[in-house]
Amino acid sequence: MKLNKLVSSSRRKQRKRHFQAPSHVRRTIMSAPLSKEMRAKHNVRSLPIRKDDEVQVVRGHYKGQQVGKVVQCYRKKFVVYIERIQREKANGATVYVGIHPSKVSLLCYMLTAIGNSKAPYVHNMVCLFLCIT
């Protein structure tokens, strides 16, 4: 049953809004689930992923490999690049492999505040929450 009249239940419209989402909305779409220890400690299931977070891939070809830091969050493609997960191109160059944030598990969340004062309010509250507990 549809509860909010402002949100469409059409698959076509939902896909359009997902792939045409602005950057600040993509940030929340690109949330990663916390590890079981962090989830039990902080009572939070998932958080928006950031650069320098420590993650482990839990699904796909690269799952179960060692822990790596997030090198870049590529919001345009809905992927993150992780430190040790690379592949070799035909010409010999190495490139990072893009992995969707829902397929990784956050092991260590970067707790530093964002540099500018125009940072999203929710993220500052989450950082404050994680620092206090």
XYZ file of C-alpha atoms in Angstrom:
133
model
C 0.000 0.000 0.000
C 1.298 3.414 -0.938
C 1.572 5.742 2.063
C 3.173 8.897 0.662
C 1.279 10.574 -2.172
C 4.374 12.572 -3.170
C 6.391 9.452 -4.037
C 5.652 7.504 -7.181
C 5.294 3.744 -7.080
C 6.110 3.480 -10.779
C 9.245 1.442 -11.515
C 10.074 3.648 -14.484
C 9.905 6.865 -12.436
C 11.873 5.350 -9.560
C 14.670 4.308 -11.912
C 14.682 7.739 -13.523
C 14.985 9.487 -10.148
C 17.710 7.076 -9.039
C 19.934 7.567 -12.073
C 19.290 11.318 -12.343
C 19.765 11.950 -8.616
C 21.887 14.950 -7.608
C 25.143 14.461 -5.748
C 23.762 15.091 -2.248
C 21.109 12.408 -2.787
C 23.630 9.970 -4.282
C 25.612 10.283 -1.057
C 22.802 8.669 0.919
C 22.145 6.111 -1.836
C 25.821 5.130 -1.573
C 25.512 3.887 2.010
C 27.388 0.828 3.193
C 26.300 -1.574 5.929
C 28.384 -1.627 9.096
C 30.160 -4.753 10.314
C 28.366 -6.806 12.962
C 30.589 -5.504 15.766
C 30.051 -1.843 14.824
C 26.333 -2.407 14.297
C 25.982 -3.856 17.797
C 28.101 -1.100 19.337
C 26.473 1.930 17.682
C 22.935 0.626 16.927
C 23.214 1.869 13.331
C 22.772 -0.434 10.349
C 24.408 1.577 7.551
C 26.189 4.879 6.957
C 27.144 6.906 3.883
C 30.593 5.789 2.789
C 33.507 8.240 2.702
C 37.073 8.373 1.510
C 39.561 6.760 3.966
C 36.969 4.410 5.501
C 38.196 0.844 5.997
C 36.016 -1.677 4.194
C 35.915 -5.334 3.253
C 34.184 -6.664 0.139
C 31.493 -9.209 1.016
C 29.956 -9.945 -2.408
C 31.240 -10.620 -5.897
C 34.560 -11.657 -7.413
C 36.708 -9.760 -4.893
C 34.926 -10.869 -1.718
C 36.840 -12.035 1.332
C 40.073 -10.294 0.409
C 42.026 -8.277 2.919
C 40.727 -5.035 4.380
C 41.337 -1.935 2.278
C 40.808 1.803 2.502
C 38.410 3.645 0.226
C 40.531 5.596 -2.261
C 37.674 7.428 -4.004
C 33.878 7.627 -3.910
C 32.755 8.036 -7.498
C 29.195 9.294 -7.113
C 28.611 9.654 -10.843
C 28.995 5.879 -11.315
C 27.669 4.818 -7.863
C 30.942 3.002 -7.067
C 33.853 3.198 -4.644
C 37.477 2.399 -5.385
C 39.296 0.367 -2.739
C 43.029 0.398 -2.060
C 44.143 -3.119 -3.031
C 41.409 -4.050 -5.488
C 42.887 -3.414 -8.921
C 43.093 -5.161 -12.263
C 45.520 -4.975 -15.152
C 44.443 -3.539 -18.489
C 45.514 -4.961 -21.853
C 48.261 -2.339 -22.181
C 49.708 -3.245 -18.761
C 48.334 -0.320 -16.761
C 46.607 -1.058 -13.461
C 43.211 0.469 -12.716
C 40.916 0.350 -9.696
C 37.826 -1.825 -9.915
C 34.579 -0.039 -9.029
C 32.508 -1.741 -6.346
C 29.048 -0.698 -5.219
C 28.971 0.394 -1.542
C 26.156 -2.029 -0.673
C 28.536 -4.897 -1.499
C 31.118 -3.879 1.105
C 31.093 -3.913 4.889
C 32.321 -0.876 6.844
C 34.905 -1.973 9.396
C 36.274 1.401 10.497
C 34.433 4.675 9.949
C 36.452 7.877 9.630
C 35.326 10.054 12.540
C 36.877 13.398 11.595
C 34.550 16.299 10.890
C 34.140 17.587 7.366
C 36.312 20.613 6.554
C 33.721 23.144 5.441
C 30.824 24.526 7.436
C 28.345 23.739 4.632
C 28.609 20.015 5.326
C 25.339 18.079 5.546
C 23.726 18.319 8.976
C 22.953 14.609 9.165
C 26.562 13.575 8.608
C 27.788 15.871 11.386
C 25.186 14.398 13.719
C 26.311 10.852 12.865
C 29.960 11.781 13.464
C 28.999 13.374 16.758
C 26.985 10.293 17.681
C 29.856 7.924 16.884
C 32.378 10.085 18.750
C 30.282 10.225 21.914
C 29.634 6.483 22.152
